[in-house]
Coordinates of C-alpha atoms and ligand atoms in Angstrom, one line a residue:
M1 CA 84.9 75.7 154.3
N2 CA 88.3 74.4 153.3
T3 CA 86.7 71.0 151.5
Q4 CA 88.8 69.1 149.3
K5 CA 87.5 68.9 146.1
R6 CA 87.3 65.1 144.2
I7 CA 88.7 64.7 141.1
Q8 CA 86.8 63.7 138.2
K9 CA 86.5 62.7 134.7
L10 CA 85.2 65.3 132.4
D11 CA 82.1 64.2 129.6
T12 CA 83.0 64.4 125.9
K13 CA 81.4 67.0 125.4
T14 CA 82.9 69.5 127.7
I15 CA 86.1 67.6 126.4
N16 CA 85.6 68.8 123.4
Q17 CA 83.9 72.3 124.2
I18 CA 87.6 72.9 126.0
A19 CA 89.3 72.0 123.0
A20 CA 87.5 74.1 120.3
G21 CA 88.9 76.9 122.5
E22 CA 91.8 76.1 121.5
V23 CA 90.5 75.5 117.6
V24 CA 87.7 77.8 117.4
E25 CA 88.4 81.6 117.8
R26 CA 86.0 83.1 115.6
P27 CA 84.0 82.4 112.1
A28 CA 87.0 82.4 110.2
S29 CA 88.6 79.5 112.1
V30 CA 86.0 77.5 111.1
I31 CA 86.3 78.4 107.5
K32 CA 90.1 77.5 108.0
E33 CA 89.5 74.0 109.3
L34 CA 86.7 73.7 106.8
I35 CA 88.5 75.0 103.7
E36 CA 91.1 72.7 104.6
N37 CA 89.1 69.6 104.9
S38 CA 88.0 70.4 101.4
I39 CA 91.7 70.9 100.1
D40 CA 92.6 67.5 101.6
A41 CA 89.4 65.7 100.1
N42 CA 90.9 67.1 96.6
A43 CA 88.3 69.6 95.8
T44 CA 88.9 71.9 93.0
E45 CA 86.3 73.9 93.6
I46 CA 85.1 75.4 96.5
T47 CA 81.9 78.2 98.0
I48 CA 81.2 79.4 100.7
E49 CA 78.4 81.2 101.9
L50 CA 77.8 83.1 105.1
K51 CA 75.5 85.2 106.8
N52 CA 76.2 87.9 109.5
G53 CA 79.6 87.4 109.5
G54 CA 80.1 84.0 109.8
K55 CA 78.2 84.2 113.5
T56 CA 75.0 82.4 112.5
L57 CA 76.1 80.5 109.3
I58 CA 79.2 79.3 107.4
K59 CA 78.5 77.3 104.7
I60 CA 81.1 75.4 102.9
I61 CA 80.4 73.0 99.6
D62 CA 83.2 71.3 97.9
N63 CA 83.3 68.9 95.2
G64 CA 85.9 66.4 97.1
L65 CA 86.0 62.9 97.1
G66 CA 83.4 62.8 100.3
L67 CA 83.6 60.7 103.3
H68 CA 83.6 57.2 103.4
K69 CA 79.9 55.8 103.9
D70 CA 80.9 54.1 106.9
D71 CA 82.9 56.7 108.5
F72 CA 79.3 58.9 109.3
G73 CA 79.7 57.8 113.4
L74 CA 83.3 59.2 113.5
V75 CA 83.3 62.9 111.6
F76 CA 82.4 64.6 115.2
E77 CA 85.2 62.3 117.4
R78 CA 87.6 64.0 118.9
H79 CA 91.3 62.5 117.6
A80 CA 89.6 60.5 115.1
T81 CA 90.9 61.0 111.3
S82 CA 91.7 59.3 107.9
K83 CA 94.4 61.3 107.2
I84 CA 97.2 59.8 109.6
A85 CA 97.4 56.9 111.8
K86 CA 101.2 57.5 113.6
L87 CA 102.6 60.6 114.5
D88 CA 105.5 59.3 111.7
D89 CA 103.1 59.8 109.3
L90 CA 102.9 63.8 109.5
E91 CA 106.9 62.7 108.0
S92 CA 105.1 61.7 104.8
E93 CA 102.1 63.6 104.5
K94 CA 101.2 66.6 102.6
T95 CA 98.0 66.9 103.8
L96 CA 96.7 69.8 105.9
G97 CA 94.9 68.6 108.8
F98 CA 95.6 65.7 111.1
R99 CA 94.8 66.0 114.5
G100 CA 91.8 64.7 114.0
E101 CA 90.2 67.4 116.4
A102 CA 88.4 70.8 114.0
L103 CA 85.1 68.9 113.5
A104 CA 84.9 67.1 117.1
S105 CA 85.4 70.9 118.8
I106 CA 82.9 72.9 115.9
A107 CA 80.2 69.9 116.8
S108 CA 79.9 70.8 120.5
I109 CA 79.7 75.0 120.2
S110 CA 77.3 75.2 116.9
Q111 CA 74.7 73.4 115.6
I112 CA 76.5 71.7 112.3
E113 CA 75.2 69.1 109.3
F114 CA 77.7 67.3 107.6
A115 CA 77.0 66.2 104.5
S116 CA 78.6 64.4 102.4
N117 CA 77.9 61.8 98.8
G118 CA 74.0 61.5 99.6
N119 CA 74.0 61.5 103.2
S120 CA 74.2 64.1 106.5
I121 CA 74.8 63.7 110.5
D122 CA 74.1 66.5 112.7
E123 CA 75.7 67.4 116.5
N124 CA 73.1 64.9 117.7
G125 CA 74.4 62.1 115.8
S126 CA 71.0 61.6 113.9
L127 CA 71.8 60.2 110.2
N128 CA 69.6 60.9 107.2
P129 CA 70.2 60.6 103.5
K130 CA 70.7 64.1 101.8
P131 CA 69.8 64.8 98.0
M132 CA 72.9 66.4 96.6
A133 CA 75.7 66.5 94.5
S134 CA 78.8 64.9 95.1
G135 CA 81.2 65.9 97.1
T136 CA 80.9 67.4 100.9
Q137 CA 78.5 70.1 102.9
V138 CA 78.6 71.5 105.9
A139 CA 76.3 74.0 107.0
V140 CA 77.7 75.4 110.9
K141 CA 74.7 77.8 112.5
N142 CA 75.0 79.7 115.6
L143 CA 78.3 79.4 116.5
F144 CA 79.0 79.0 120.3
Y145 CA 75.5 79.8 120.9
N146 CA 76.1 77.4 123.5
T147 CA 78.9 79.1 124.8
P148 CA 77.5 82.2 125.8
A149 CA 81.2 83.8 127.4
R150 CA 82.0 83.0 124.3
S151 CA 80.4 84.9 121.9
K152 CA 81.1 87.8 123.7
F153 CA 84.4 87.9 122.5
L154 CA 83.1 88.0 119.2
K155 CA 82.9 91.5 117.5
T156 CA 80.6 93.3 115.0
D157 CA 79.4 90.9 112.0
Q158 CA 81.3 93.7 109.3
T159 CA 84.9 93.0 111.4
E160 CA 83.9 89.3 112.0
Y161 CA 82.8 89.5 107.9
K162 CA 86.6 91.1 107.1
K163 CA 88.6 88.2 109.8
C164 CA 86.5 85.6 107.2
L165 CA 87.3 87.0 103.8
E166 CA 90.9 87.4 104.9
I167 CA 91.2 84.1 105.2
I168 CA 89.4 83.2 102.0
E169 CA 91.8 85.6 100.6
S170 CA 95.0 84.0 102.4
Y171 CA 93.6 80.2 101.0
A172 CA 93.1 81.4 97.8
L173 CA 96.6 82.6 97.1
A174 CA 97.8 79.5 98.6
Q175 CA 95.7 77.2 97.1
P176 CA 95.6 79.4 92.9
E177 CA 94.4 76.0 91.4
V178 CA 91.3 75.4 93.9
A179 CA 88.2 77.7 92.1
F180 CA 86.9 79.8 95.4
R181 CA 83.1 81.6 95.5
L182 CA 82.5 83.5 98.4
I183 CA 78.6 84.7 99.2
H184 CA 78.2 87.1 102.4
N185 CA 74.7 87.9 103.4
E186 CA 73.4 86.6 100.0
K187 CA 75.6 88.4 97.6
Q188 CA 78.4 87.2 95.4
I189 CA 81.5 88.5 97.3
L190 CA 84.3 86.7 95.2
N191 CA 83.8 84.3 92.5
L192 CA 87.6 83.0 91.7
P193 CA 88.1 80.6 88.4
K194 CA 91.6 78.1 88.7
A195 CA 94.4 79.9 87.8
D196 CA 97.8 80.1 88.3
L197 CA 99.8 82.1 90.9
K198 CA 100.4 85.4 89.0
Q199 CA 96.4 85.4 87.6
R200 CA 95.6 84.5 91.6
I201 CA 97.3 87.3 92.4
A202 CA 95.8 89.7 90.0
D203 CA 92.0 88.3 91.2
V204 CA 93.1 88.5 94.7
L205 CA 94.8 91.2 95.1
G206 CA 94.4 93.6 92.4
Q207 CA 95.6 93.8 88.8
D208 CA 98.0 96.7 89.4
F209 CA 99.5 95.5 92.0
A210 CA 100.0 91.8 90.1
S211 CA 101.6 93.8 87.6
K212 CA 104.1 95.6 89.6
L213 CA 105.5 92.0 91.1
L214 CA 109.1 90.1 90.1
K215 CA 108.9 86.2 89.4
I216 CA 110.8 83.7 92.0
A217 CA 111.8 80.1 90.9
Y218 CA 114.6 79.0 93.2
L219 CA 115.1 75.3 93.4
S220 CA 117.3 73.4 95.2
K221 CA 117.8 69.9 97.0
E222 CA 115.9 70.9 100.1
L223 CA 113.3 73.5 99.0
T224 CA 112.0 74.6 96.2
I225 CA 111.0 78.5 96.5
T226 CA 108.5 80.0 94.2
G227 CA 105.7 83.3 93.7
F228 CA 106.8 87.3 93.1
I229 CA 108.3 89.6 95.2
S230 CA 107.6 93.2 94.7
K231 CA 110.1 95.3 93.3
P232 CA 111.2 97.8 96.1
E233 CA 109.1 100.5 95.9
L234 CA 106.5 98.9 96.6
A235 CA 107.5 98.4 100.7
K236 CA 105.6 100.3 102.8
D237 CA 105.9 101.1 106.2
R238 CA 103.2 99.0 107.3
A239 CA 102.7 95.1 106.2
Y240 CA 100.3 94.6 103.7
N241 CA 100.3 91.6 101.4
Q242 CA 102.8 89.5 102.5
H243 CA 101.5 86.1 102.1
L244 CA 104.4 83.0 103.1
I245 CA 102.6 80.2 101.9
V246 CA 104.6 76.0 103.2
N247 CA 103.2 73.4 101.3
G248 CA 100.0 74.5 100.2
R249 CA 99.1 76.0 103.8
P250 CA 99.4 80.4 104.4
I251 CA 101.4 80.6 107.6
S252 CA 103.0 83.7 109.7
A253 CA 105.9 83.5 110.3
P254 CA 107.9 86.9 111.2
Y255 CA 111.4 85.2 111.2
F256 CA 111.4 84.2 107.9
I257 CA 109.3 87.2 106.4
H258 CA 112.2 89.5 108.2
A259 CA 115.1 87.0 105.9
I260 CA 113.4 88.4 103.4
K261 CA 113.5 91.8 103.8
N262 CA 116.8 91.2 104.9
A263 CA 117.2 90.2 101.4
Y264 CA 116.3 94.2 100.2
G265 CA 119.0 95.4 101.8
S266 CA 119.4 99.8 101.6
T267 CA 116.7 99.1 98.4
V268 CA 114.2 99.7 101.3
F269 CA 114.2 102.3 104.3
P270 CA 114.5 100.6 107.2
Q271 CA 110.9 100.6 108.6
E272 CA 109.4 99.7 105.4
K273 CA 107.9 96.5 104.7
P274 CA 108.2 94.7 100.9
P275 CA 104.9 92.8 99.8
F276 CA 105.5 89.2 98.3
V277 CA 103.1 85.5 98.1
L278 CA 106.0 83.6 98.0
Q279 CA 105.0 79.6 98.2
I280 CA 108.0 77.0 100.4
D281 CA 107.8 73.4 99.2
I282 CA 109.9 71.1 101.5
N283 CA 109.5 67.5 102.5
P284 CA 107.2 67.2 105.2
A285 CA 109.9 65.4 107.2
E286 CA 111.8 69.3 107.4
V287 CA 108.8 70.8 109.0
D288 CA 106.6 70.8 111.8
M289 CA 102.6 72.0 111.7
N290 CA 102.4 70.5 114.7
V291 CA 103.7 73.5 116.9
H292 CA 100.3 76.0 117.0
P293 CA 96.9 74.9 117.6
R294 CA 95.4 76.5 114.7
K295 CA 98.4 75.4 113.1
E296 CA 99.4 79.3 111.9
E297 CA 102.9 78.4 112.8
A298 CA 105.7 76.2 111.1
R299 CA 108.7 75.3 112.6
F300 CA 112.0 74.3 110.1
H301 CA 113.9 71.6 110.8
F302 CA 116.5 73.7 109.6
Q303 CA 115.5 77.1 110.5
S304 CA 118.8 79.2 109.5
M305 CA 119.1 77.3 106.3
V306 CA 115.4 78.0 104.9
Y307 CA 116.6 81.3 106.1
S308 CA 119.5 81.9 104.0
K309 CA 118.1 80.2 101.1
L310 CA 115.0 82.3 101.4
M311 CA 117.0 85.7 101.4
Q312 CA 119.6 83.8 99.0
A313 CA 116.6 83.5 96.4
V314 CA 115.0 87.7 96.9
K315 CA 118.4 88.3 96.7
H316 CA 118.9 86.8 93.3
T317 CA 115.7 88.2 92.0
L318 CA 116.5 91.6 92.8
N319 CA 120.2 91.7 91.7
E320 CA 118.8 89.8 88.4
N321 CA 116.2 92.5 87.8
I322 CA 116.5 95.5 90.0
L323 CA 118.6 98.2 87.7
T324 CA 120.8 100.8 89.3
P325 CA 118.9 103.0 91.1
K326 CA 118.7 105.7 88.6
M327 CA 119.7 109.4 90.3
D328 CA 119.5 112.4 88.4
F329 CA 121.7 115.0 90.3
S330 CA 120.1 118.0 88.5
L331 CA 118.8 120.1 91.2
K332 CA 115.4 120.6 89.4
N333 CA 115.3 117.0 90.0
A334 CA 115.8 117.7 94.0
E335 CA 113.8 120.7 94.4
S336 CA 111.1 119.5 92.7
F337 CA 111.5 116.2 95.3
M338 CA 111.5 118.5 98.6
Q339 CA 108.3 120.1 97.5
Q340 CA 106.9 116.9 97.4
K341 CA 108.0 115.9 100.5
S342 CA 108.0 119.8 101.7
I343 CA 106.3 120.3 105.4
E344 CA 103.1 121.9 105.3
G345 CA 103.1 124.9 106.7
L346 CA 106.7 125.4 106.1
K347 CA 106.7 126.1 102.2
S348 CA 108.0 128.7 101.7
I349 CA 111.4 127.9 102.8
P350 CA 113.5 127.1 100.3
P351 CA 114.1 123.6 100.5
E352 CA 117.3 121.7 101.1
P353 CA 118.0 118.7 98.6
Q354 CA 117.2 115.3 99.4
I355 CA 117.6 112.4 96.7
Q356 CA 114.5 110.5 96.7
N357 CA 116.4 107.3 96.9
S358 CA 117.5 105.2 100.2
M359 CA 121.1 105.7 99.4
K360 CA 121.4 109.2 100.5
M361 CA 124.5 110.7 98.4
F362 CA 126.3 113.9 99.1
D363 CA 125.1 116.9 96.4
P364 CA 127.3 119.6 95.9
S365 CA 124.3 122.0 95.3
S366 CA 122.5 121.6 98.8
F367 CA 126.1 123.4 100.8
E368 CA 125.6 126.4 98.0
R369 CA 122.1 126.9 98.6
E370 CA 121.7 126.4 102.3
K371 CA 124.3 128.9 102.8
R372 CA 122.0 131.0 100.5
S373 CA 118.9 130.3 102.3
L374 CA 120.5 131.8 105.8
T375 CA 121.4 134.8 104.2
E376 CA 118.4 135.4 102.8
A377 CA 116.7 134.9 106.1
Q378 CA 113.4 136.6 106.8
K379 CA 112.0 138.6 109.3
E380 CA 112.0 135.4 112.0
P381 CA 108.8 134.7 113.4
E382 CA 109.6 135.2 117.2
T383 CA 110.0 132.1 119.4
T384 CA 110.2 131.7 123.0
L385 CA 112.8 129.0 122.3
K386 CA 115.8 129.5 120.1
P387 CA 116.6 127.3 117.6
I388 CA 120.7 126.5 117.9
A389 CA 120.9 123.0 116.1
Q390 CA 119.5 119.8 114.8
V391 CA 120.7 116.5 116.2
A392 CA 121.2 113.2 113.9
N393 CA 118.5 115.0 111.9
S394 CA 115.8 114.6 114.1
Y395 CA 116.2 116.6 117.4
I396 CA 116.2 120.4 117.4
I397 CA 118.4 121.5 120.1
C398 CA 116.8 125.0 121.4
R399 CA 118.1 127.4 123.6
S400 CA 115.7 128.5 126.2
E401 CA 115.6 131.1 128.7
D402 CA 116.6 128.9 131.1
G403 CA 119.1 126.7 129.3
L404 CA 118.5 124.4 126.9
V405 CA 115.2 122.2 125.4
I406 CA 116.0 119.4 122.8
V407 CA 112.7 118.8 120.8
D408 CA 111.7 115.7 118.9
Q409 CA 110.7 116.9 115.9
H410 CA 108.1 114.3 114.7
A411 CA 106.3 114.1 117.7
A412 CA 106.1 118.1 118.0
H413 CA 105.2 118.2 114.4
E414 CA 102.5 115.5 114.4
R415 CA 101.1 117.9 117.7
V416 CA 100.8 120.7 115.8
M417 CA 99.3 119.1 112.7
Y418 CA 97.1 116.9 115.4
E419 CA 95.7 120.1 117.2
K420 CA 95.2 121.9 113.0
L421 CA 93.2 119.1 112.0
K422 CA 91.4 118.4 114.7
E423 CA 89.7 122.4 114.3
E424 CA 89.6 121.7 110.9
A425 CA 86.9 118.9 112.0
N426 CA 85.3 121.1 114.0
K427 CA 84.1 123.4 111.3
K428 CA 81.1 123.2 109.5
D429 CA 82.7 123.7 106.6
P430 CA 86.2 121.9 106.2
Q431 CA 88.5 123.2 103.9
T432 CA 89.5 120.9 101.0
Q433 CA 91.5 121.1 97.7
P434 CA 89.5 119.5 95.1
L435 CA 92.1 117.9 93.1
L436 CA 92.1 118.9 89.2
V437 CA 93.0 115.4 88.2
P438 CA 91.2 112.8 90.4
E439 CA 93.3 110.5 92.2
E440 CA 92.3 106.8 91.0
L441 CA 93.1 103.7 93.5
E442 CA 92.5 100.2 93.4
L443 CA 91.7 99.1 97.1
S444 CA 91.6 95.2 98.2
R445 CA 88.1 94.1 99.5
N446 CA 88.8 94.5 102.8
E447 CA 90.0 97.8 102.7
L448 CA 86.9 98.5 100.5
E449 CA 84.6 97.5 103.4
T450 CA 86.7 100.1 106.1
L451 CA 86.2 102.6 103.7
S452 CA 82.3 102.2 103.4
E453 CA 82.4 102.3 107.2
A454 CA 85.1 105.7 108.0
Q455 CA 82.9 107.8 104.8
K456 CA 81.3 110.2 106.6
I457 CA 84.0 110.9 108.7
L458 CA 86.2 111.3 106.0
E459 CA 83.9 114.3 104.3
K460 CA 83.5 115.2 107.3
I461 CA 87.3 116.4 107.8
G462 CA 87.1 117.4 103.9
F463 CA 87.5 114.3 101.9
H464 CA 85.3 113.7 98.7
I465 CA 85.8 110.1 97.3
E466 CA 83.9 108.3 94.9
P467 CA 83.3 104.3 94.3
M468 CA 84.3 102.7 91.1
P469 CA 84.4 99.7 89.3
N470 CA 86.8 96.6 89.8
K471 CA 87.3 97.8 93.7
K472 CA 88.7 101.2 92.2
I473 CA 87.5 104.8 93.6
S474 CA 88.2 108.2 92.8
I475 CA 89.4 110.8 95.7
Q476 CA 87.8 113.3 93.9
A477 CA 89.3 116.4 97.2
I478 CA 91.1 116.2 100.0
P479 CA 91.4 118.3 103.4
A480 CA 93.2 121.6 103.0
K481 CA 95.8 121.0 105.0
F482 CA 96.5 118.1 103.4
S483 CA 100.2 117.3 101.1
K484 CA 98.8 116.0 97.6
N485 CA 101.5 113.7 96.9
D486 CA 101.6 110.2 98.4
L487 CA 97.3 110.1 98.6
H488 CA 97.7 106.0 98.2
E489 CA 100.0 106.0 100.8
L490 CA 97.4 108.0 102.8
I491 CA 94.6 106.3 102.4
H492 CA 96.0 102.8 102.5
G493 CA 97.4 103.7 105.9
L494 CA 94.5 105.2 107.2
L495 CA 92.5 102.3 106.4
Q496 CA 94.8 99.9 108.0
D497 CA 94.9 101.8 110.7
L498 CA 90.9 102.2 110.9
E499 CA 91.0 98.1 110.4
E500 CA 93.9 97.9 113.3
N501 CA 91.5 99.8 115.5
A502 CA 87.9 97.7 113.8
E503 CA 86.0 98.0 117.1
F504 CA 84.7 101.6 116.9
K505 CA 81.5 102.2 116.5
K506 CA 80.8 105.8 117.3
L507 CA 81.6 108.8 114.8
D508 CA 83.9 110.8 117.0
Q509 CA 85.8 107.2 117.5
I510 CA 86.5 107.1 113.5
E511 CA 87.7 111.0 114.3
D512 CA 90.0 110.4 115.6
I513 CA 91.5 107.3 114.7
V514 CA 92.0 109.2 110.9
I515 CA 92.7 111.8 112.9
N516 CA 95.5 110.9 114.0
Y517 CA 97.1 108.9 111.6
A518 CA 96.5 111.8 109.0
A519 CA 98.4 113.8 111.7
C520 CA 101.5 111.4 112.1
R521 CA 101.9 110.8 108.2
G522 CA 101.9 114.9 107.4
A523 CA 104.1 115.2 110.2
I524 CA 108.3 116.0 109.5
K525 CA 109.2 112.5 109.9
F526 CA 112.2 111.7 112.3
G527 CA 115.5 111.5 110.1
Q528 CA 114.6 114.1 108.5
P529 CA 116.9 117.0 107.5
L530 CA 115.4 120.6 108.1
T531 CA 117.6 124.2 107.3
I532 CA 117.2 126.3 110.4
D533 CA 114.2 128.5 109.4
E534 CA 112.7 125.5 109.0
Q535 CA 113.3 124.4 112.8
I536 CA 112.6 127.9 113.5
A537 CA 109.2 127.7 111.7
L538 CA 108.5 124.4 113.1
I539 CA 109.0 125.1 116.8
S540 CA 106.8 129.1 116.7
Q541 CA 104.0 126.3 115.6
M542 CA 104.8 124.5 118.2
E543 CA 104.0 127.4 120.7
T544 CA 100.8 128.7 118.8
I545 CA 98.9 125.2 120.7
A546 CA 100.0 126.3 124.0
H547 CA 99.9 124.5 126.7
K548 CA 99.4 121.2 124.4
Q549 CA 102.6 121.5 122.9
Y550 CA 104.8 119.2 125.4
S551 CA 103.6 116.0 124.3
C552 CA 102.6 114.4 121.1
P553 CA 99.1 112.7 120.7
H554 CA 100.0 109.5 121.8
G555 CA 101.0 111.3 125.1
R556 CA 104.8 110.7 124.5
P557 CA 107.0 114.3 125.3
T558 CA 107.5 116.6 122.4
M559 CA 110.8 118.0 124.3
I560 CA 113.2 118.0 127.6
S561 CA 114.3 120.5 128.8
L562 CA 118.2 121.3 130.6
S563 CA 117.3 123.7 133.3
L564 CA 120.9 126.1 133.8
D565 CA 120.6 124.8 137.5
D566 CA 120.6 121.0 136.1
L567 CA 123.8 121.6 134.2
E568 CA 125.7 123.1 137.3
K569 CA 124.6 120.1 139.0
E570 CA 125.6 117.6 136.2
F571 CA 128.8 119.8 135.6
K572 CA 129.6 119.0 139.6
R573 CA 129.8 122.8 140.1
R574 CA 127.3 122.6 142.8
K575 CA 126.0 120.0 145.1
Ligands
LIG601 P1 91.1 66.5 110.3 O1 91.1 67.0 109.0 O2 92.5 66.5 111.4 O3 91.3 64.8 110.3 P2 88.7 67.0 111.2 O4 87.9 67.3 112.2 O5 88.9 68.4 110.2 O6 90.1 66.4 111.2 O7 87.8 65.7 110.1 C1 87.7 64.8 110.3 C2 87.7 63.7 108.8 O8 86.4 63.9 108.1 C3 88.5 63.6 108.1 O9 89.8 62.9 108.5 C4 87.9 63.5 106.9 O10 88.1 62.2 107.0 C5 86.4 63.9 107.3 N1 86.3 65.4 106.6 C6 86.0 66.6 107.0 N2 86.0 66.8 106.3 C7 86.0 66.4 105.1 C8 85.5 66.8 103.5 N3 85.3 68.0 102.8 N4 85.9 65.8 102.9 C9 85.9 64.8 102.9 N5 86.0 64.4 104.0 C10 86.6 65.1 105.2
LIG602 MG1 90.7 69.0 109.3

């Protein structure tokens, strides 16, 4: 039947539950809203207590001004706020909240107790006296208990916990003058005293990291930019520790991250991302925080002005601090660098020198050695494909029985590495190489958590890692197939990859992520020059994995062939 449905007004609870869909995505979003409220109430100490990654309990205790005794009836009302009275007020207010919808949303999808200066109210509106220290305490229990469809989208406790930690750390960086404490399942995780930004960075991101930063203080009449950027050598292939804070609020801002990256120019490789913690302070009239449901983005009235100031500020600091890159053209240096970067399994081949810096320069010794390595050519492995040349330091052109084959060097080698590691993981005793000097490395709290989940599989493929005090770990042994160089990068990157694929539970899924990552890291890079011998060695390794050689582990092709037939057609020799 096709009966018309009538319009009806939704009741308040349903309205709030719908609104909650935008504001509250997961426990971490509740924490964010509650922290913002505490900061807006001028709190100088904030304690966060969580149970089960925040799913069953999120409790925030602050020492702020608290709620006016006559306002209890309004805290869970939608569009009720003490922060603005009209939209224009946003232009002068620097408060983090202003929409008056967070508590209403949270109260509609959880069991909540909001207590302030001696009184409390729950989600049903029942008011009670409550003996307590001055300030505010909000306890949110059983998030999404009455909206099961939404609770289904929650991930494991561990994953939710990590999201909570992330958001708390980002606010801790944005508000160094506020002391933060975090307790998860009765265990104290963070205890950050009031600090200056530099000290806060050390407390949150690690002392090692903090000691490698460059300070920025850029003042102009439109805005100020303060904080820290990293020396170019800290830039990595992954985005880590990139914190942009606008008027005390952490935001995500790819556009401005681009400005910062741009300022580094050729001191970092194109795919690398420099870490930073930067605060932009600007007249609130110049920035619109009302563009994202969770206020995670900012729109400036003069986007391009902010972009260019940011770029200018970073450039200036880099120019002042970074001395001309050191280049050592001695053969010894070039060779030791190549050994570091030398390709697993292709080590016997004399390396082609490279300059470690992003600015590649001509090394007069390379030409001589190239010639030598060719004339001294060993018994070459017999391959079906015959490499002829490398193009753009990325593709190997080969002669085949039937025409021409173009090999993507990275994809091909990645597949080879993947197969070898997979084979290793299936053995009872993985081949490991103990490190003579164990490598120590500082991890973030998140990384430590991820590591503990992946520990078993890492051991299965040949890692031996011991925890140490102060968020450090000691790497005692690594899989035999791995290069000892760049271990820090390998571990950080691996943990990051595991985190991005956070919903792993089964060991073999973790295993696949680890092997995939290691294969990708260990493989010859796109853009890496290869001697003809190295090209031959790669092709011969590729041919040992038979039918698997045709695609990389991600399913992209490793080679494209052009048969003589195809060529004839292309050249219109044949119809
Ligand atoms: P908003 O922050 O946008 O005003 P909320 O729903 O988050 O909206 O909070 C509603 C009101 O409750 C706030 O405007 C504020 O007056 C009061 N409030 C919330 N949390 C606190 C707190 N920790 N201390 C004092 N007042 C608070
Ligand atoms: Mg708020």
